[in-house]
Every structure is written in structure tokens, then in C-alpha cells.
């Protein structure tokens, strides 16, 4: 699949969940070259044969930056409604510190009451992989 076809597929998928006010804009912009970007991989220390040993920087064109900002501002509310309440990171007026504090309080009470406590932590990146860059 070509990069152009990938870009078109991404824009079409995004248009399906976007508010109707910007669906046509997404389809029109998706067919132009204004969405081009350049990825630059900067190596970190260690074994460079592993992908996680690189930091990626994306260089966007000015129209793309503007489009991304408009898209983000318009989609924030509709996407926020679809996310679970447990998803706290990178959301407005939410923080992971509340979840960490809750876990700490539960652990402290378990020690205070001399009861067993079982905690299961799942690393989603290791379990499900990460997005291909």
C-alpha cells in the first residue's frame, strides 16, 4: 500500500468519527499533498537495531500544523465522550495522579487492616504493541 493510499485511508477513518461539520473538509484535505510530513529518527544510546532506541521527530508543513490544531480543537469534545472514565492521561481536567493516589490509599488501608491485597498491572505497550511510526 502506498503512502498516498495510507493517508487517504487514515483521513477516511478519521472522517467517520469526526463531527459532521468537518467531515467534508477532511475528505477534501485528505486528497491534497498538504498533509505531507517528514519523520526524522534520532538515535538514543544502546542497541540501535531496536526501534525503541530511536526518538522520532515529525516535521510538519504550516498548513498541516494549522489543520492539526483545528482538527484537535473540533474533535476534543466528541472524542472525550467516547473515552472510558479510567483513561486519565493526556485529558483535560484529569490526571493520573488521582489514580495513583487511590491505589496508594487502598494499599495503606490494606496494611492498616492487615488484609491481603492483590494488584495486577498491565503494560499495554508490551501486551498489545505500539503504533507503527
Short mmCIF file of C-alpha atoms in Angstrom, two decimals:
data_model
loop_
_atom_site.label_atom_id
_atom_site.label_comp_id
_atom_site.label_asym_id
_atom_site.label_seq_id
_atom_site.Cartn_x
_atom_site.Cartn_y
_atom_site.Cartn_z
CA UNK A 1 0.00 0.00 0.00
CA UNK A 2 1.41 3.37 -0.96
CA UNK A 3 1.84 6.31 1.40
CA UNK A 4 -0.84 8.22 -0.50
CA UNK A 5 -3.31 5.31 -0.09
CA UNK A 6 -2.38 5.06 3.60
CA UNK A 7 -3.03 8.76 4.06
CA UNK A 8 -6.39 8.53 2.28
CA UNK A 9 -7.43 5.55 4.44
CA UNK A 10 -6.43 7.43 7.62
CA UNK A 11 -8.42 10.50 6.61
CA UNK A 12 -11.48 8.40 5.73
CA UNK A 13 -11.36 6.61 9.10
CA UNK A 14 -10.96 9.92 10.89
CA UNK A 15 -13.88 11.37 8.96
CA UNK A 16 -16.16 8.58 10.21
CA UNK A 17 -15.73 9.61 13.86
CA UNK A 18 -15.44 13.33 13.23
CA UNK A 19 -18.37 15.69 13.76
CA UNK A 20 -20.37 16.13 10.58
CA UNK A 21 -19.31 19.79 10.33
CA UNK A 22 -15.77 18.82 9.31
CA UNK A 23 -16.30 15.50 7.51
CA UNK A 24 -16.26 17.08 4.04
CA UNK A 25 -13.21 19.18 4.95
CA UNK A 26 -11.34 16.03 5.97
CA UNK A 27 -12.14 14.28 2.71
CA UNK A 28 -11.10 17.29 0.63
CA UNK A 29 -7.85 17.93 2.51
CA UNK A 30 -7.02 14.22 2.54
CA UNK A 31 -6.63 14.23 -1.23
CA UNK A 32 -4.05 17.02 -1.28
CA UNK A 33 -0.35 16.98 -0.54
CA UNK A 34 -0.70 19.48 2.29
CA UNK A 35 -0.72 16.62 4.78
CA UNK A 36 2.84 15.58 3.94
CA UNK A 37 5.26 15.24 6.83
CA UNK A 38 8.85 14.24 7.36
CA UNK A 39 9.91 11.84 10.11
CA UNK A 40 13.42 12.19 11.47
CA UNK A 41 14.71 9.42 13.71
CA UNK A 42 17.31 10.46 16.29
CA UNK A 43 19.23 7.53 17.78
CA UNK A 44 19.48 7.07 21.54
CA UNK A 45 22.27 5.22 23.32
CA UNK A 46 22.29 1.45 23.19
CA UNK A 47 21.45 -1.21 20.61
CA UNK A 48 20.32 0.68 17.50
CA UNK A 49 18.81 -2.44 15.93
CA UNK A 50 15.77 -1.96 18.20
CA UNK A 51 13.10 0.55 17.21
CA UNK A 52 12.62 1.84 20.76
CA UNK A 53 16.21 3.12 20.72
CA UNK A 54 15.17 5.98 18.43
CA UNK A 55 13.28 9.18 19.12
CA UNK A 56 11.12 10.33 16.22
CA UNK A 57 10.54 13.97 15.39
CA UNK A 58 7.85 14.90 12.89
CA UNK A 59 8.36 17.98 10.77
CA UNK A 60 5.01 19.32 9.59
CA UNK A 61 4.22 21.89 6.96
CA UNK A 62 2.49 25.08 8.11
CA UNK A 63 -0.87 24.08 6.54
CA UNK A 64 -0.62 20.71 8.27
CA UNK A 65 0.10 22.33 11.65
CA UNK A 66 -2.88 24.62 11.21
CA UNK A 67 -5.11 21.74 10.12
CA UNK A 68 -3.97 19.60 13.07
CA UNK A 69 -4.78 22.40 15.54
CA UNK A 70 -8.24 23.00 14.03
CA UNK A 71 -8.94 19.27 13.95
CA UNK A 72 -7.85 18.80 17.56
CA UNK A 73 -9.95 21.72 18.79
CA UNK A 74 -13.05 20.49 16.95
CA UNK A 75 -12.72 16.84 17.93
CA UNK A 76 -11.77 17.15 21.61
CA UNK A 77 -15.31 17.04 22.95
CA UNK A 78 -16.59 14.24 20.72
CA UNK A 79 -13.57 12.04 21.43
CA UNK A 80 -13.65 12.77 25.17
CA UNK A 81 -17.20 11.41 25.39
CA UNK A 82 -16.09 8.12 23.80
CA UNK A 83 -13.16 7.51 26.18
CA UNK A 84 -13.60 5.49 29.35
CA UNK A 85 -13.50 7.25 32.69
CA UNK A 86 -10.43 5.20 33.60
CA UNK A 87 -8.48 6.88 30.77
CA UNK A 88 -6.98 9.84 32.61
CA UNK A 89 -3.66 10.58 30.93
CA UNK A 90 -3.49 13.42 28.41
CA UNK A 91 -7.05 14.57 29.05
CA UNK A 92 -8.27 17.98 30.12
CA UNK A 93 -9.03 18.32 33.85
CA UNK A 94 -7.83 14.77 34.52
CA UNK A 95 -4.61 13.40 35.85
CA UNK A 96 -3.01 10.05 36.53
CA UNK A 97 -2.08 11.31 40.00
CA UNK A 98 -5.67 10.75 41.18
CA UNK A 99 -5.47 7.11 40.13
CA UNK A 100 -2.07 6.70 41.77
CA UNK A 101 -3.35 8.33 44.97
CA UNK A 102 -6.36 5.99 45.01
CA UNK A 103 -4.10 2.96 44.63
CA UNK A 104 -1.86 4.23 47.43
CA UNK A 105 -4.82 4.76 49.79
CA UNK A 106 -6.08 1.23 49.07
CA UNK A 107 -2.60 -0.20 49.78
CA UNK A 108 -2.28 1.78 53.03
CA UNK A 109 -5.71 0.63 54.22
CA UNK A 110 -4.84 -2.96 53.36
CA UNK A 111 -1.74 -2.73 55.57
CA UNK A 112 -3.73 -0.99 58.33
CA UNK A 113 -6.44 -3.68 58.30
CA UNK A 114 -3.89 -6.49 57.90
CA UNK A 115 -5.70 -7.86 54.85
CA UNK A 116 -4.43 -9.35 51.62
CA UNK A 117 -4.20 -7.13 48.57
CA UNK A 118 -3.71 -8.32 45.01
CA UNK A 119 -2.72 -5.79 42.37
CA UNK A 120 -2.43 -6.56 38.68
CA UNK A 121 -0.55 -4.10 36.49
CA UNK A 122 -0.75 -4.41 32.72
CA UNK A 123 1.78 -2.78 30.44
CA UNK A 124 -0.41 -2.08 27.41
CA UNK A 125 2.55 -1.31 25.15
CA UNK A 126 4.11 -4.69 25.86
CA UNK A 127 0.77 -6.52 25.75
CA UNK A 128 -0.67 -5.01 22.59
CA UNK A 129 2.36 -3.48 20.86
CA UNK A 130 2.63 0.12 19.84
CA UNK A 131 1.57 2.12 16.84
CA UNK A 132 3.79 1.78 13.78
CA UNK A 133 5.55 5.06 13.04
#
